[in-house]
């Protein structure tokens, strides 16, 4: 007896089987068959090997043949798509009985089963075929010859069996097609989906979106606590336990989860919208949970960013209105004449608007010193206003404040200083000391009329000193030597004042 296994030849057993078998490749070419298959079809092995299944057996042509081919091909494709057996309880399929023979109307019952390799890939399809033509003809009522010798009962019984087989076949086809369609929808769904079974929430099915969500890990067949251990000390295990115990679904909206989102990566913070829906058996008992949802991380982050932008916009609008109000009040005090007030007020608003435009182009990330002063320099030409210094970035509030200072310095120079005469010029120099992070800027006027120190400070001078002290957290020193006015302003680079406060 111990030598039976050694003596067993699977190929001989396959060929000796009384049941008809044929083996097909995944592209539906004939790879082999046994003797019973050749006997039932009356064909020769050499005539079939390597040929396309539907070239070798075309179903007889015509509409009936096309429908037969469709049913048979659909069954084989379901095997390739699902990796599971598929059955055809009854199919009419005309075959050529012997090479060059006539097409004969036959009825078959067939089962298609996948043959896989060690990696689970389908290598072949095994078709087991049974010829049930005699049973089908027993119920054929189209023959004009009346039944004799008791065959009426046989015909009635055979007809009922045939009709029942046809109904079962139609129902099986419909169910199989629906199953394939549902699996296709499950696989192609843009949101993540998973089916968990039992109280341990074992992964039975996951779609590609779910696999991407969990870093392309192979979780099928594993309880969730083993498959996704990083969820420990987060609420998800307990939520699943509660859904399974109570049968009540759970809906999570923008729930934060720390999840390994990339292969071999560290857990990342994600925000998910999802539903845990209980799955019940025929008796109403909860046997699993259906998980469905989508990654809402980008939406949550965009919403938070939008809120920050709105809050920042409200803050900036409030500050800008306060600045405009203060400019209006102080300009009115210094210019009682309505025409002169309008001119000065408009010029200051334009200067403020220019700096706003600079910041808008950088999405309010800040601006550099050269860009802030370039507006005033371009109004008088590079030969009259020269800008010298390294690239130094300013935060938004500091840029706005320095822009107002630049405008007041230029306005004062045009009215009373070097820019009021054709020969005068202005040198603007700045330097940055990385040791203490401070900026020192010097506005020096040369070649203008002789300078005299004013008896009192005007609005422009007060604005410069106030802005330097309060908005820039620095200091401004204004000097009036006879050869030309000099303003020295020093302030820290990283200061960003919460408010633009002008002199009241």
Coordinates of C-alpha atoms in Angstrom, one line a residue:
X1 CA 0.0 0.0 0.0
X2 CA 2.9 2.4 0.7
X3 CA 3.9 2.2 -2.9
X4 CA 0.5 3.3 -4.3
X5 CA 1.4 7.0 -4.1
X6 CA 4.6 6.3 -6.0
X7 CA 2.8 4.4 -8.7
X8 CA 0.0 6.9 -9.1
X9 CA 0.3 8.9 -12.4
X10 CA -1.9 12.0 -12.3
X11 CA -1.8 12.3 -16.0
X12 CA -3.0 8.8 -16.5
X13 CA -5.7 9.3 -13.9
X14 CA -6.8 12.5 -15.7
X15 CA -6.9 10.7 -19.1
X16 CA -8.7 7.7 -17.7
X17 CA -11.5 9.6 -16.0
X18 CA -15.0 9.0 -17.5
X19 CA -15.8 12.6 -16.9
X20 CA -14.9 15.0 -19.8
X21 CA -12.3 17.6 -19.0
X22 CA -10.5 20.3 -21.0
X23 CA -7.7 22.7 -19.8
X24 CA -7.5 26.3 -21.1
X25 CA -4.9 29.0 -20.7
X26 CA -5.9 32.4 -19.3
X27 CA -6.2 33.7 -22.9
X28 CA -8.7 30.8 -23.5
X29 CA -6.5 28.7 -25.7
X30 CA -6.7 24.9 -25.4
X31 CA -3.8 23.5 -23.4
X32 CA -5.0 19.9 -23.0
X33 CA -8.0 17.5 -22.6
X34 CA -8.7 13.9 -21.5
X35 CA -10.0 11.0 -23.6
X36 CA -13.5 11.4 -22.3
X37 CA -13.7 15.0 -23.7
X38 CA -12.4 13.8 -27.1
X39 CA -15.0 11.0 -27.1
X40 CA -17.9 13.2 -26.3
X41 CA -17.0 15.8 -28.9
X42 CA -15.7 13.4 -31.5
X43 CA -12.6 15.5 -32.1
X44 CA -8.9 14.7 -32.4
X45 CA -6.3 15.9 -29.8
X46 CA -3.9 17.3 -32.4
X47 CA -6.8 19.3 -34.0
X48 CA -7.5 21.1 -30.7
X49 CA -4.2 21.7 -28.9
X50 CA -3.1 25.4 -29.0
X51 CA -6.3 26.7 -30.7
X52 CA -8.6 29.4 -29.4
X53 CA -11.5 27.7 -27.6
X54 CA -14.1 29.7 -29.6
X55 CA -12.4 29.1 -32.9
X56 CA -12.4 25.4 -32.3
X57 CA -16.0 25.4 -31.0
X58 CA -17.9 28.3 -32.4
X59 CA -21.3 27.3 -31.1
X60 CA -22.8 26.8 -34.6
X61 CA -22.9 30.4 -35.7
X62 CA -26.0 32.6 -36.0
X63 CA -27.8 34.3 -33.1
X64 CA -28.2 31.1 -31.1
X65 CA -24.5 30.3 -31.5
X66 CA -23.4 33.9 -30.5
X67 CA -25.5 33.7 -27.4
X68 CA -24.0 30.3 -26.5
X69 CA -20.5 31.7 -27.0
X70 CA -21.4 34.7 -24.9
X71 CA -22.6 32.5 -22.0
X72 CA -19.5 30.3 -22.1
X73 CA -17.0 33.1 -22.4
X74 CA -18.7 35.0 -19.5
X75 CA -18.4 32.0 -17.2
X76 CA -14.7 31.7 -18.0
X77 CA -14.1 35.5 -17.5
X78 CA -15.8 35.3 -14.1
X79 CA -13.3 32.7 -13.0
X80 CA -10.4 34.9 -14.2
X81 CA -11.8 37.9 -12.4
X82 CA -12.9 36.4 -9.1
X83 CA -10.5 33.4 -8.9
X84 CA -13.4 31.2 -7.9
X85 CA -15.4 28.3 -9.6
X86 CA -18.2 29.1 -11.9
X87 CA -21.1 26.8 -13.0
X88 CA -23.3 26.6 -16.0
X89 CA -26.2 24.4 -15.1
X90 CA -27.4 24.2 -18.7
X91 CA -26.1 25.6 -22.0
X92 CA -27.1 24.8 -25.5
X93 CA -23.9 24.6 -27.6
X94 CA -23.7 23.1 -31.1
X95 CA -20.5 21.1 -31.7
X96 CA -19.0 19.6 -34.8
X97 CA -19.0 15.9 -34.1
X98 CA -15.7 14.9 -35.6
X99 CA -13.4 16.9 -38.0
X100 CA -15.4 18.2 -40.9
X101 CA -18.6 16.7 -39.5
X102 CA -22.0 18.4 -39.3
X103 CA -22.9 20.8 -36.4
X104 CA -25.1 18.9 -33.9
X105 CA -27.4 20.6 -31.4
X106 CA -26.2 19.5 -27.9
X107 CA -27.0 20.5 -24.3
X108 CA -24.2 20.7 -21.6
X109 CA -23.7 21.3 -18.0
X110 CA -20.3 22.8 -17.2
X111 CA -18.1 23.8 -14.3
X112 CA -15.1 26.0 -14.7
X113 CA -12.4 26.0 -11.9
X114 CA -9.1 28.0 -11.6
X115 CA -5.8 26.2 -11.4
X116 CA -3.3 28.5 -9.6
X117 CA 0.5 28.5 -9.0
X118 CA 2.2 28.8 -5.6
X119 CA 1.8 32.6 -5.8
X120 CA -2.0 32.3 -6.3
X121 CA -1.9 33.4 -9.9
X122 CA -4.3 31.7 -12.3
X123 CA -2.3 29.5 -14.7
X124 CA -5.2 27.5 -16.3
X125 CA -8.9 27.0 -16.3
X126 CA -10.2 23.5 -15.9
X127 CA -13.6 22.8 -17.6
X128 CA -15.6 19.8 -16.5
X129 CA -18.3 19.1 -19.1
X130 CA -21.4 16.8 -18.9
X131 CA -23.5 16.1 -22.0
X132 CA -27.1 16.4 -20.8
X133 CA -28.6 16.3 -24.3
X134 CA -30.8 13.2 -23.7
X135 CA -32.4 14.8 -20.6
X136 CA -33.0 18.0 -22.6
X137 CA -34.5 16.1 -25.5
X138 CA -36.7 14.2 -23.2
X139 CA -38.6 17.4 -22.5
X140 CA -38.6 18.7 -26.1
X141 CA -42.2 19.1 -27.1
X142 CA -41.5 20.3 -30.7
X143 CA -41.3 16.7 -32.1
X144 CA -44.6 15.8 -34.0
X145 CA -44.3 12.1 -33.0
X146 CA -46.5 11.3 -30.0
X147 CA -44.9 9.6 -27.0
X148 CA -45.3 5.8 -26.9
X149 CA -45.0 3.1 -24.2
X150 CA -45.3 5.3 -21.2
X151 CA -42.8 7.9 -22.4
X152 CA -45.4 10.7 -21.9
X153 CA -44.6 10.7 -18.2
X154 CA -40.9 10.7 -18.9
X155 CA -41.4 13.6 -21.3
X156 CA -43.3 15.6 -18.7
X157 CA -40.8 14.9 -16.0
X158 CA -37.9 15.6 -18.4
X159 CA -39.5 18.9 -19.5
X160 CA -40.0 20.0 -15.9
X161 CA -36.4 19.2 -15.1
X162 CA -35.2 21.0 -18.2
X163 CA -37.2 24.1 -17.5
X164 CA -36.0 24.1 -13.9
X165 CA -32.4 23.8 -15.0
X166 CA -32.9 26.7 -17.4
X167 CA -34.4 28.9 -14.7
X168 CA -31.5 27.9 -12.3
X169 CA -29.0 28.7 -15.0
X170 CA -30.6 32.1 -15.7
X171 CA -30.7 33.0 -12.0
X172 CA -27.1 31.8 -11.6
X173 CA -26.0 33.9 -14.5
X174 CA -27.8 37.0 -13.2
X175 CA -26.3 36.5 -9.7
X176 CA -22.9 35.9 -11.1
X177 CA -23.1 39.0 -13.3
X178 CA -24.3 41.1 -10.3
X179 CA -21.5 39.7 -8.1
X180 CA -18.9 40.6 -10.7
X181 CA -20.4 44.1 -11.1
X182 CA -20.4 44.7 -7.3
X183 CA -16.9 43.5 -7.0
X184 CA -15.9 45.8 -9.8
X185 CA -17.6 48.7 -8.1
X186 CA -16.0 47.8 -4.8
X187 CA -12.6 47.7 -6.5
X188 CA -13.0 50.9 -8.5
X189 CA -14.6 53.0 -5.7
X190 CA -12.6 56.2 -5.1
X191 CA -13.3 56.0 -1.4
X192 CA -11.7 53.4 0.9
X193 CA -13.8 50.2 1.7
X194 CA -13.2 47.2 3.8
X195 CA -15.2 44.2 5.1
X196 CA -14.4 43.0 8.6
X197 CA -15.6 39.7 9.9
X198 CA -16.3 38.5 13.4
X199 CA -15.8 40.0 16.9
X200 CA -12.0 40.3 16.2
X201 CA -12.7 42.4 13.1
X202 CA -10.7 40.2 10.7
X203 CA -10.1 41.8 7.3
X204 CA -12.0 39.8 4.7
X205 CA -11.9 42.3 1.8
X206 CA -10.2 45.6 1.1
X207 CA -10.3 47.8 -2.0
X208 CA -7.2 49.4 -3.5
X209 CA -8.1 52.8 -1.9
X210 CA -8.0 51.2 1.5
X211 CA -4.7 49.5 0.8
X212 CA -3.2 52.9 -0.1
X213 CA -4.7 54.4 3.1
X214 CA -2.8 51.9 5.2
X215 CA 0.5 52.1 3.3
X216 CA -0.1 49.2 0.9
X217 CA 0.1 46.7 3.7
X218 CA -1.4 43.2 3.2
X219 CA -4.0 43.2 5.9
X220 CA -6.5 40.5 4.5
X221 CA -6.9 37.6 6.9
X222 CA -5.6 39.6 9.9
X223 CA -7.5 40.9 12.9
X224 CA -7.5 44.7 12.9
X225 CA -5.4 44.8 16.2
X226 CA -2.7 42.8 14.4
X227 CA -3.0 44.5 11.0
X228 CA -3.0 48.1 12.3
X229 CA -1.2 48.1 15.7
X230 CA -0.6 51.9 15.6
X231 CA -4.4 52.4 16.3
X232 CA -3.7 51.3 19.9
X233 CA -4.7 54.1 22.4
X234 CA -6.9 55.6 19.7
X235 CA -10.7 55.1 19.8
X236 CA -11.1 52.9 16.7
X237 CA -10.8 49.5 18.2
X238 CA -13.5 50.3 20.8
X239 CA -15.8 51.9 18.2
X240 CA -15.7 48.7 16.2
X241 CA -16.3 46.6 19.3
X242 CA -19.3 48.8 20.1
X243 CA -20.8 48.6 16.6
X244 CA -20.4 44.8 16.6
X245 CA -22.0 44.5 20.1
X246 CA -24.9 46.9 19.7
X247 CA -25.6 46.6 15.9
X248 CA -25.7 50.4 15.8
X249 CA -23.7 52.1 13.0
X250 CA -21.2 54.8 13.7
X251 CA -20.4 57.8 11.6
X252 CA -17.1 59.7 12.0
X253 CA -16.6 63.1 10.6
X254 CA -13.1 64.6 10.2
X255 CA -11.8 62.3 12.9
X256 CA -8.1 62.5 13.5
X257 CA -6.1 59.3 13.2
X258 CA -2.4 58.5 13.5
X259 CA -1.9 56.0 10.7
X260 CA 1.0 54.5 8.8
X261 CA 0.1 56.0 5.5
X262 CA 3.3 55.0 3.5
X263 CA 5.2 51.7 3.3
X264 CA 7.7 51.4 6.2
X265 CA 6.8 55.0 7.2
X266 CA 6.0 56.5 10.6
X267 CA 2.4 57.2 11.6
X268 CA 1.0 60.4 10.1
X269 CA -1.9 62.6 11.2
X270 CA -4.9 62.1 8.9
X271 CA -8.5 63.2 9.1
X272 CA -11.1 60.7 7.9
X273 CA -14.8 60.8 7.1
X274 CA -16.1 57.2 7.5
X275 CA -19.0 54.9 8.5
X276 CA -18.9 51.6 10.4
X277 CA -22.0 49.7 9.2
X278 CA -23.0 46.4 10.8
X279 CA -23.4 43.4 8.5
X280 CA -26.1 40.9 9.6
X281 CA -26.8 37.3 8.6
X282 CA -30.2 35.9 7.6
X283 CA -31.2 35.7 11.3
X284 CA -30.4 39.4 12.0
X285 CA -27.2 38.6 14.0
X286 CA -24.2 40.9 13.5
X287 CA -21.5 38.9 11.8
X288 CA -19.2 41.7 10.5
X289 CA -18.7 45.4 9.8
X290 CA -18.6 47.2 6.5
X291 CA -16.1 50.2 6.5
X292 CA -16.5 53.0 4.0
X293 CA -15.1 56.5 3.9
X294 CA -12.7 58.9 2.4
X295 CA -9.6 60.9 3.4
X296 CA -10.6 64.4 4.4
X297 CA -7.1 65.6 5.4
X298 CA -6.8 68.1 2.5
X299 CA -10.3 69.5 3.2
X300 CA -9.6 69.9 6.9
X301 CA -6.2 71.6 6.3
X302 CA -7.7 73.9 3.6
X303 CA -10.5 74.8 6.0
X304 CA -8.1 75.6 8.8
X305 CA -5.9 77.6 6.4
X306 CA -8.9 79.5 5.2
X307 CA -9.9 80.3 8.8
X308 CA -6.4 81.6 9.5
X309 CA -6.5 83.7 6.3
X310 CA -9.9 85.2 7.2
X311 CA -8.8 86.0 10.8
X312 CA -5.6 87.5 9.4
X313 CA -7.5 89.5 6.8
X314 CA -9.9 90.8 9.5
X315 CA -6.9 91.8 11.6
X316 CA -5.2 93.5 8.7
X317 CA -8.3 95.4 7.6
X318 CA -8.8 96.6 11.1
X319 CA -5.2 97.8 11.3
X320 CA -5.4 99.4 7.9
X321 CA -8.6 101.3 8.8
X322 CA -7.0 102.5 12.0
X323 CA -3.9 103.6 10.0
X324 CA -6.0 105.5 7.5
X325 CA -8.0 107.1 10.2
X326 CA -4.9 108.3 12.0
X327 CA -3.4 109.6 8.8
X328 CA -6.5 111.5 8.1
X329 CA -6.6 113.1 11.6
X330 CA -2.9 114.0 11.6
X331 CA -2.9 115.3 8.0
X332 CA -5.9 117.5 8.8
X333 CA -4.1 119.0 11.8
X334 CA -1.1 119.8 9.7
X335 CA -3.0 121.1 6.7
X336 CA -6.0 123.2 7.5
X337 CA -6.4 124.1 3.8
X338 CA -8.8 121.5 2.3
X339 CA -6.9 121.4 -1.0
X340 CA -3.6 120.9 0.6
X341 CA -5.1 118.3 3.0
X342 CA -6.5 116.3 0.1
X343 CA -3.2 116.3 -1.7
X344 CA -1.2 115.1 1.3
X345 CA -3.8 112.6 2.4
X346 CA -4.0 111.1 -1.0
X347 CA -0.2 110.8 -1.3
X348 CA 0.0 109.0 2.0
X349 CA -2.8 106.6 1.1
X350 CA -1.1 105.8 -2.2
X351 CA 2.2 105.0 -0.3
X352 CA 0.3 102.7 2.0
X353 CA -1.4 101.1 -1.0
X354 CA 2.0 100.5 -2.7
X355 CA 3.3 98.6 0.2
X356 CA 0.1 96.6 0.3
X357 CA 0.6 95.7 -3.3
X358 CA 4.1 94.5 -2.5
X359 CA 2.8 92.2 0.2
X360 CA -0.1 90.9 -1.9
X361 CA 2.4 89.7 -4.5
X362 CA 4.2 87.7 -1.9
X363 CA 0.9 86.4 -0.4
X364 CA 1.6 88.5 2.7
X365 CA 4.8 86.6 3.5
X366 CA 6.7 89.9 3.7
X367 CA 8.9 92.1 1.5
X368 CA 12.6 93.2 1.3
X369 CA 13.9 96.7 2.1
X370 CA 14.9 97.5 -1.5
X371 CA 11.4 96.9 -2.7
X372 CA 9.9 99.1 0.0
X373 CA 12.1 102.1 -0.9
X374 CA 12.1 101.4 -4.7
X375 CA 8.7 103.0 -5.1
X376 CA 10.0 106.3 -3.8
X377 CA 13.3 106.0 -5.7
X378 CA 11.6 105.4 -9.0
X379 CA 9.5 108.5 -8.6
X380 CA 12.7 110.7 -8.7
X381 CA 15.1 108.5 -10.7
X382 CA 18.1 106.3 -9.7
X383 CA 20.5 109.2 -10.2
X384 CA 18.8 111.2 -7.4
X385 CA 17.9 108.3 -5.0
X386 CA 20.4 105.5 -4.7
X387 CA 19.7 102.3 -2.7
X388 CA 22.6 100.4 -1.3
X389 CA 22.4 97.4 0.9
X390 CA 22.0 93.6 1.1
X391 CA 18.8 91.6 0.6
X392 CA 17.0 91.7 3.9
X393 CA 13.4 90.4 4.3
X394 CA 10.9 92.2 6.5
X395 CA 7.7 90.8 8.0
X396 CA 4.4 92.3 6.7
X397 CA 3.7 94.8 9.5
X398 CA 7.4 96.0 9.5
X399 CA 7.2 96.4 5.7
X400 CA 4.1 98.5 6.0
X401 CA 5.6 100.7 8.7
X402 CA 8.9 101.2 6.9
X403 CA 6.9 102.1 3.7
X404 CA 5.1 104.9 5.5
X405 CA 8.5 106.1 6.9
X406 CA 10.0 106.0 3.3
X407 CA 7.1 108.1 2.0
X408 CA 7.4 110.7 4.7
X409 CA 11.2 111.0 4.2
X410 CA 10.8 111.4 0.5
X411 CA 7.9 113.9 0.9
X412 CA 10.0 116.0 3.3
X413 CA 13.0 115.9 1.0
X414 CA 10.9 117.1 -2.0
X415 CA 9.4 120.0 0.0
X416 CA 12.4 121.2 2.0
X417 CA 15.5 119.0 1.4
X418 CA 17.8 117.7 -1.3
X419 CA 15.0 116.6 -3.7
X420 CA 13.6 120.2 -3.8
X421 CA 16.6 121.3 -6.0
X422 CA 17.8 120.0 -9.2
X423 CA 21.3 119.2 -7.9
X424 CA 20.4 117.3 -4.7
X425 CA 20.4 113.6 -4.2
X426 CA 19.6 111.0 -1.5
X427 CA 21.7 108.0 -0.5
X428 CA 19.8 105.2 1.3
X429 CA 22.2 102.7 2.9
X430 CA 21.4 99.8 5.2
X431 CA 23.2 96.9 6.8
X432 CA 22.2 93.8 8.7
X433 CA 24.2 92.5 11.7
X434 CA 23.6 88.7 12.0
X435 CA 25.0 88.7 15.5
X436 CA 22.1 90.6 17.0
X437 CA 19.7 90.4 14.1
X438 CA 19.4 94.2 13.9
X439 CA 19.0 96.4 10.8
X440 CA 20.5 99.9 10.6
X441 CA 19.2 102.1 7.8
X442 CA 20.5 105.6 7.0
X443 CA 18.7 108.2 4.8
X444 CA 21.3 110.9 3.9
X445 CA 20.6 114.0 1.8
X446 CA 23.4 115.6 -0.2
X447 CA 23.6 118.7 -2.4
X448 CA 20.4 120.4 -1.4
X449 CA 19.7 123.7 0.3
X450 CA 21.3 124.5 3.7
X451 CA 19.4 122.8 6.5
X452 CA 18.1 124.3 9.6
X453 CA 16.8 122.3 12.5
X454 CA 13.0 123.0 12.8
X455 CA 11.6 124.7 15.9
X456 CA 9.0 121.9 16.2
X457 CA 8.4 118.5 14.8
X458 CA 5.8 118.2 12.0
X459 CA 3.5 115.2 11.4
X460 CA 6.0 113.5 9.1
X461 CA 8.8 113.6 11.7
X462 CA 6.5 112.4 14.5
X463 CA 5.3 109.6 12.3
X464 CA 8.9 108.5 11.6
X465 CA 9.8 108.4 15.3
X466 CA 6.6 106.9 16.4
X467 CA 6.7 104.1 13.8
X468 CA 10.3 103.3 14.6
X469 CA 9.6 103.1 18.3
X470 CA 6.2 101.4 18.4
X471 CA 5.8 99.4 15.2
X472 CA 9.4 98.4 14.5
X473 CA 10.5 98.1 18.2
X474 CA 13.5 100.2 17.3
X475 CA 14.6 103.9 17.3
X476 CA 14.9 106.8 14.9
X477 CA 17.5 109.6 15.2
X478 CA 16.8 112.7 13.0
X479 CA 19.8 115.0 12.5
X480 CA 19.9 118.4 10.7
X481 CA 23.6 119.3 9.8
X482 CA 23.8 122.2 7.4
X483 CA 25.0 120.0 4.5
X484 CA 22.0 117.8 4.5
X485 CA 19.3 116.1 6.6
X486 CA 20.2 112.6 8.0
X487 CA 17.8 110.0 9.4
X488 CA 19.2 106.9 11.2
X489 CA 16.7 104.1 11.9
X490 CA 17.7 100.9 13.8
X491 CA 15.3 98.0 14.5
X492 CA 15.3 94.1 14.8
X493 CA 14.6 92.1 11.7
X494 CA 12.3 89.5 13.3
X495 CA 9.9 92.0 14.9
X496 CA 6.3 92.0 13.4
X497 CA 4.2 94.6 15.2
X498 CA 0.6 93.5 15.9
X499 CA -0.7 96.9 15.2
X500 CA 0.2 100.0 13.1
X501 CA -0.1 102.8 15.6
X502 CA 0.5 106.3 14.3
X503 CA 0.8 109.4 16.3
X504 CA -2.5 110.5 17.8

